[in-house]
Amino acid sequence: MDAQDSIEELIERIGEAATGEETSLREVVEALGQRSLAAYLLVPSLAVLSPLSGVPLFSTICGAAIFLISAQMLMRRDHLWLPDILMRRRLPSKRLEAAVRWMRGPARFLDRITARRIGFLVHRPFIWVTQAMCLIAGLVMPVLELVPFTSSILGGMVSMLALGMLARDGVFTILGFAAIGGLYSGLTTLLH
């Protein structure tokens, strides 16, 4: 990944959005500027892994964002659109800053280990399967908020798929699908 696409840079830009007492999703989107939709998809999926996931309804908001961003990827849009009701959502800037601090280490690590590998998995037609899986994950995330930790697990899986698309690294696509298969098997075993 080149410097402009580094995950650490994306995380730092999110931190720059936290200027007042509270920060809106609109301020975060504006701080990120014009990026690929995969970068926008990575943000809510990583956020669900952070301490912010303890905020009531935060996983639901992230799931809605993941769903909408994935839908736009499937429609091949070149810029992000989110409904005003999501863009106006605010959270305490201190929580956002804590999440950014928490995400810095993993972001640095991910920047070091990604590379352009297994390219056919991150191009059409296979990338449509990845985008559709992210869309389904975003759709199910609000329901899974009722089961402790499942939203965070799903967020981790979407993070791997988004990272695969952003870094053009098919290894992360494989890991994301393997994790989704594991979660599906675990949930079906529990429900039977």
PDB file of N, CA and C in Angstrom, residues 2-54:
ATOM      1  N   ASP A   2       0.525   2.217  -0.791  1.00  0.00           N
ATOM      2  CA  ASP A   2       1.313   3.440  -0.751  1.00  0.00           C
ATOM      3  C   ASP A   2       0.855   4.308   0.403  1.00  0.00           C
ATOM      4  N   ALA A   3       1.643   5.368   0.661  1.00  0.00           N
ATOM      5  CA  ALA A   3       1.419   6.176   1.857  1.00  0.00           C
ATOM      6  C   ALA A   3       0.017   6.768   1.926  1.00  0.00           C
ATOM      7  N   GLN A   4      -0.549   7.170   0.781  1.00  0.00           N
ATOM      8  CA  GLN A   4      -1.860   7.807   0.841  1.00  0.00           C
ATOM      9  C   GLN A   4      -2.963   6.811   1.199  1.00  0.00           C
ATOM     10  N   ASP A   5      -2.711   5.545   1.016  1.00  0.00           N
ATOM     11  CA  ASP A   5      -3.697   4.535   1.345  1.00  0.00           C
ATOM     12  C   ASP A   5      -3.425   3.862   2.678  1.00  0.00           C
ATOM     13  N   SER A   6      -2.439   4.326   3.443  1.00  0.00           N
ATOM     14  CA  SER A   6      -2.099   3.620   4.679  1.00  0.00           C
ATOM     15  C   SER A   6      -3.246   3.701   5.678  1.00  0.00           C
ATOM     16  N   ILE A   7      -3.431   2.617   6.385  1.00  0.00           N
ATOM     17  CA  ILE A   7      -4.499   2.534   7.376  1.00  0.00           C
ATOM     18  C   ILE A   7      -4.198   3.486   8.529  1.00  0.00           C
ATOM     19  N   GLU A   8      -2.932   3.597   8.879  1.00  0.00           N
ATOM     20  CA  GLU A   8      -2.558   4.507   9.963  1.00  0.00           C
ATOM     21  C   GLU A   8      -2.944   5.948   9.623  1.00  0.00           C
ATOM     22  N   GLU A   9      -2.752   6.333   8.362  1.00  0.00           N
ATOM     23  CA  GLU A   9      -3.145   7.688   7.953  1.00  0.00           C
ATOM     24  C   GLU A   9      -4.650   7.877   8.052  1.00  0.00           C
ATOM     25  N   LEU A  10      -5.419   6.873   7.667  1.00  0.00           N
ATOM     26  CA  LEU A  10      -6.881   6.960   7.784  1.00  0.00           C
ATOM     27  C   LEU A  10      -7.295   7.150   9.244  1.00  0.00           C
ATOM     28  N   ILE A  11      -6.656   6.392  10.135  1.00  0.00           N
ATOM     29  CA  ILE A  11      -6.978   6.484  11.563  1.00  0.00           C
ATOM     30  C   ILE A  11      -6.633   7.885  12.092  1.00  0.00           C
ATOM     31  N   GLU A  12      -5.495   8.417  11.688  1.00  0.00           N
ATOM     32  CA  GLU A  12      -5.098   9.762  12.137  1.00  0.00           C
ATOM     33  C   GLU A  12      -6.086  10.822  11.656  1.00  0.00           C
ATOM     34  N   ARG A  13      -6.563  10.682  10.437  1.00  0.00           N
ATOM     35  CA  ARG A  13      -7.546  11.644   9.909  1.00  0.00           C
ATOM     36  C   ARG A  13      -8.843  11.607  10.718  1.00  0.00           C
ATOM     37  N   ILE A  14      -9.222  10.419  11.161  1.00  0.00           N
ATOM     38  CA  ILE A  14     -10.423  10.305  11.997  1.00  0.00           C
ATOM     39  C   ILE A  14     -10.199  11.056  13.303  1.00  0.00           C
ATOM     40  N   GLY A  15      -9.016  10.901  13.890  1.00  0.00           N
ATOM     41  CA  GLY A  15      -8.691  11.607  15.124  1.00  0.00           C
ATOM     42  C   GLY A  15      -8.728  13.118  14.956  1.00  0.00           C
ATOM     43  N   GLU A  16      -8.328  13.608  13.777  1.00  0.00           N
ATOM     44  CA  GLU A  16      -8.344  15.049  13.510  1.00  0.00           C
ATOM     45  C   GLU A  16      -9.757  15.619  13.480  1.00  0.00           C
ATOM     46  N   ALA A  17     -10.757  14.757  13.261  1.00  0.00           N
ATOM     47  CA  ALA A  17     -12.149  15.223  13.217  1.00  0.00           C
ATOM     48  C   ALA A  17     -12.674  15.576  14.603  1.00  0.00           C
ATOM     49  N   ALA A  18     -12.068  15.026  15.653  1.00  0.00           N
ATOM     50  CA  ALA A  18     -12.546  15.233  17.028  1.00  0.00           C
ATOM     51  C   ALA A  18     -12.022  16.559  17.562  1.00  0.00           C
ATOM     52  N   THR A  19     -12.730  17.648  17.240  1.00  0.00           N
ATOM     53  CA  THR A  19     -12.256  18.972  17.659  1.00  0.00           C
ATOM     54  C   THR A  19     -13.093  19.593  18.776  1.00  0.00           C
ATOM     55  N   GLY A  20     -14.373  19.245  18.869  1.00  0.00           N
ATOM     56  CA  GLY A  20     -15.235  19.826  19.901  1.00  0.00           C
ATOM     57  C   GLY A  20     -15.543  18.817  20.989  1.00  0.00           C
ATOM     58  N   GLU A  21     -16.614  19.093  21.734  1.00  0.00           N
ATOM     59  CA  GLU A  21     -17.070  18.169  22.785  1.00  0.00           C
ATOM     60  C   GLU A  21     -17.582  16.872  22.174  1.00  0.00           C
ATOM     61  N   GLU A  22     -18.283  17.004  21.037  1.00  0.00           N
ATOM     62  CA  GLU A  22     -18.830  15.853  20.340  1.00  0.00           C
ATOM     63  C   GLU A  22     -18.410  15.908  18.872  1.00  0.00           C
ATOM     64  N   THR A  23     -18.404  14.737  18.231  1.00  0.00           N
ATOM     65  CA  THR A  23     -18.013  14.648  16.821  1.00  0.00           C
ATOM     66  C   THR A  23     -19.106  13.912  16.066  1.00  0.00           C
ATOM     67  N   SER A  24     -19.492  14.459  14.918  1.00  0.00           N
ATOM     68  CA  SER A  24     -20.524  13.811  14.107  1.00  0.00           C
ATOM     69  C   SER A  24     -19.868  12.922  13.054  1.00  0.00           C
ATOM     70  N   LEU A  25     -20.648  11.995  12.535  1.00  0.00           N
ATOM     71  CA  LEU A  25     -20.165  11.147  11.443  1.00  0.00           C
ATOM     72  C   LEU A  25     -19.813  12.000  10.230  1.00  0.00           C
ATOM     73  N   ARG A  26     -20.577  13.083   9.997  1.00  0.00           N
ATOM     74  CA  ARG A  26     -20.280  14.001   8.887  1.00  0.00           C
ATOM     75  C   ARG A  26     -18.857  14.567   9.017  1.00  0.00           C
ATOM     76  N   GLU A  27     -18.458  14.934  10.242  1.00  0.00           N
ATOM     77  CA  GLU A  27     -17.113  15.481  10.454  1.00  0.00           C
ATOM     78  C   GLU A  27     -16.038  14.439  10.168  1.00  0.00           C
ATOM     79  N   VAL A  28     -16.314  13.189  10.511  1.00  0.00           N
ATOM     80  CA  VAL A  28     -15.361  12.109  10.235  1.00  0.00           C
ATOM     81  C   VAL A  28     -15.230  11.906   8.730  1.00  0.00           C
ATOM     82  N   VAL A  29     -16.378  11.863   8.021  1.00  0.00           N
ATOM     83  CA  VAL A  29     -16.369  11.677   6.565  1.00  0.00           C
ATOM     84  C   VAL A  29     -15.617  12.823   5.891  1.00  0.00           C
ATOM     85  N   GLU A  30     -15.864  14.049   6.347  1.00  0.00           N
ATOM     86  CA  GLU A  30     -15.168  15.205   5.764  1.00  0.00           C
ATOM     87  C   GLU A  30     -13.670  15.151   6.041  1.00  0.00           C
ATOM     88  N   ALA A  31     -13.286  14.674   7.217  1.00  0.00           N
ATOM     89  CA  ALA A  31     -11.861  14.571   7.550  1.00  0.00           C
ATOM     90  C   ALA A  31     -11.159  13.546   6.659  1.00  0.00           C
ATOM     91  N   LEU A  32     -11.870  12.482   6.299  1.00  0.00           N
ATOM     92  CA  LEU A  32     -11.274  11.465   5.432  1.00  0.00           C
ATOM     93  C   LEU A  32     -11.116  11.959   3.992  1.00  0.00           C
ATOM     94  N   GLY A  33     -11.953  12.919   3.593  1.00  0.00           N
ATOM     95  CA  GLY A  33     -11.838  13.451   2.238  1.00  0.00           C
ATOM     96  C   GLY A  33     -12.265  12.435   1.195  1.00  0.00           C
ATOM     97  N   GLN A  34     -11.808  12.625  -0.033  1.00  0.00           N
ATOM     98  CA  GLN A  34     -12.166  11.723  -1.136  1.00  0.00           C
ATOM     99  C   GLN A  34     -11.269  10.492  -1.095  1.00  0.00           C
ATOM    100  N   ARG A  35     -11.796   9.401  -0.636  1.00  0.00           N
ATOM    101  CA  ARG A  35     -11.075   8.132  -0.535  1.00  0.00           C
ATOM    102  C   ARG A  35     -11.892   7.074  -1.265  1.00  0.00           C
ATOM    103  N   SER A  36     -11.316   5.907  -1.401  1.00  0.00           N
ATOM    104  CA  SER A  36     -12.074   4.807  -1.997  1.00  0.00           C
ATOM    105  C   SER A  36     -13.145   4.356  -1.010  1.00  0.00           C
ATOM    106  N   LEU A  37     -14.198   3.755  -1.518  1.00  0.00           N
ATOM    107  CA  LEU A  37     -15.262   3.277  -0.641  1.00  0.00           C
ATOM    108  C   LEU A  37     -14.759   2.183   0.305  1.00  0.00           C
ATOM    109  N   ALA A  38     -13.731   1.438  -0.106  1.00  0.00           N
ATOM    110  CA  ALA A  38     -13.166   0.407   0.783  1.00  0.00           C
ATOM    111  C   ALA A  38     -12.583   1.049   2.044  1.00  0.00           C
ATOM    112  N   ALA A  39     -12.004   2.233   1.912  1.00  0.00           N
ATOM    113  CA  ALA A  39     -11.467   2.943   3.083  1.00  0.00           C
ATOM    114  C   ALA A  39     -12.603   3.337   4.014  1.00  0.00           C
ATOM    115  N   TYR A  40     -13.717   3.804   3.440  1.00  0.00           N
ATOM    116  CA  TYR A  40     -14.866   4.159   4.272  1.00  0.00           C
ATOM    117  C   TYR A  40     -15.466   2.929   4.941  1.00  0.00           C
ATOM    118  N   LEU A  41     -15.422   1.789   4.263  1.00  0.00           N
ATOM    119  CA  LEU A  41     -15.943   0.553   4.831  1.00  0.00           C
ATOM    120  C   LEU A  41     -15.078   0.088   6.002  1.00  0.00           C
ATOM    121  N   LEU A  42     -13.787   0.317   5.901  1.00  0.00           N
ATOM    122  CA  LEU A  42     -12.864  -0.102   6.959  1.00  0.00           C
ATOM    123  C   LEU A  42     -13.121   0.664   8.262  1.00  0.00           C
ATOM    124  N   VAL A  43     -13.512   1.928   8.160  1.00  0.00           N
ATOM    125  CA  VAL A  43     -13.682   2.766   9.355  1.00  0.00           C
ATOM    126  C   VAL A  43     -14.761   2.226  10.304  1.00  0.00           C
ATOM    127  N   PRO A  44     -16.017   2.009   9.865  1.00  0.00           N
ATOM    128  CA  PRO A  44     -17.004   1.502  10.838  1.00  0.00           C
ATOM    129  C   PRO A  44     -16.720   0.069  11.285  1.00  0.00           C
ATOM    130  N   SER A  45     -16.097  -0.727  10.409  1.00  0.00           N
ATOM    131  CA  SER A  45     -15.812  -2.107  10.815  1.00  0.00           C
ATOM    132  C   SER A  45     -14.722  -2.143  11.884  1.00  0.00           C
ATOM    133  N   LEU A  46     -13.721  -1.269  11.791  1.00  0.00           N
ATOM    134  CA  LEU A  46     -12.708  -1.182  12.848  1.00  0.00           C
ATOM    135  C   LEU A  46     -13.286  -0.552  14.113  1.00  0.00           C
ATOM    136  N   ALA A  47     -14.192   0.414  13.924  1.00  0.00           N
ATOM    137  CA  ALA A  47     -14.784   1.097  15.079  1.00  0.00           C
ATOM    138  C   ALA A  47     -15.561   0.119  15.961  1.00  0.00           C
ATOM    139  N   VAL A  48     -16.209  -0.882  15.356  1.00  0.00           N
ATOM    140  CA  VAL A  48     -16.961  -1.870  16.124  1.00  0.00           C
ATOM    141  C   VAL A  48     -16.020  -2.727  16.973  1.00  0.00           C
ATOM    142  N   LEU A  49     -14.749  -2.808  16.566  1.00  0.00           N
ATOM    143  CA  LEU A  49     -13.762  -3.564  17.341  1.00  0.00           C
ATOM    144  C   LEU A  49     -13.213  -2.755  18.513  1.00  0.00           C
ATOM    145  N   SER A  50     -13.410  -1.451  18.489  1.00  0.00           N
ATOM    146  CA  SER A  50     -12.826  -0.555  19.489  1.00  0.00           C
ATOM    147  C   SER A  50     -13.697  -0.495  20.744  1.00  0.00           C
ATOM    148  N   PRO A  51     -13.229   0.220  21.771  1.00  0.00           N
ATOM    149  CA  PRO A  51     -14.046   0.400  22.988  1.00  0.00           C
ATOM    150  C   PRO A  51     -15.385   1.098  22.722  1.00  0.00           C
ATOM    151  N   LEU A  52     -15.524   1.749  21.564  1.00  0.00           N
ATOM    152  CA  LEU A  52     -16.790   2.409  21.230  1.00  0.00           C
ATOM    153  C   LEU A  52     -17.940   1.413  21.122  1.00  0.00           C
ATOM    154  N   SER A  53     -17.635   0.149  20.907  1.00  0.00           N
ATOM    155  CA  SER A  53     -18.702  -0.847  20.744  1.00  0.00           C
ATOM    156  C   SER A  53     -19.549  -0.983  22.009  1.00  0.00           C
ATOM    157  N   GLY A  54     -19.049  -0.481  23.131  1.00  0.00           N
ATOM    158  CA  GLY A  54     -19.825  -0.505  24.368  1.00  0.00           C
ATOM    159  C   GLY A  54     -20.894   0.571  24.443  1.00  0.00           C
TER     160      GLY A  54
END
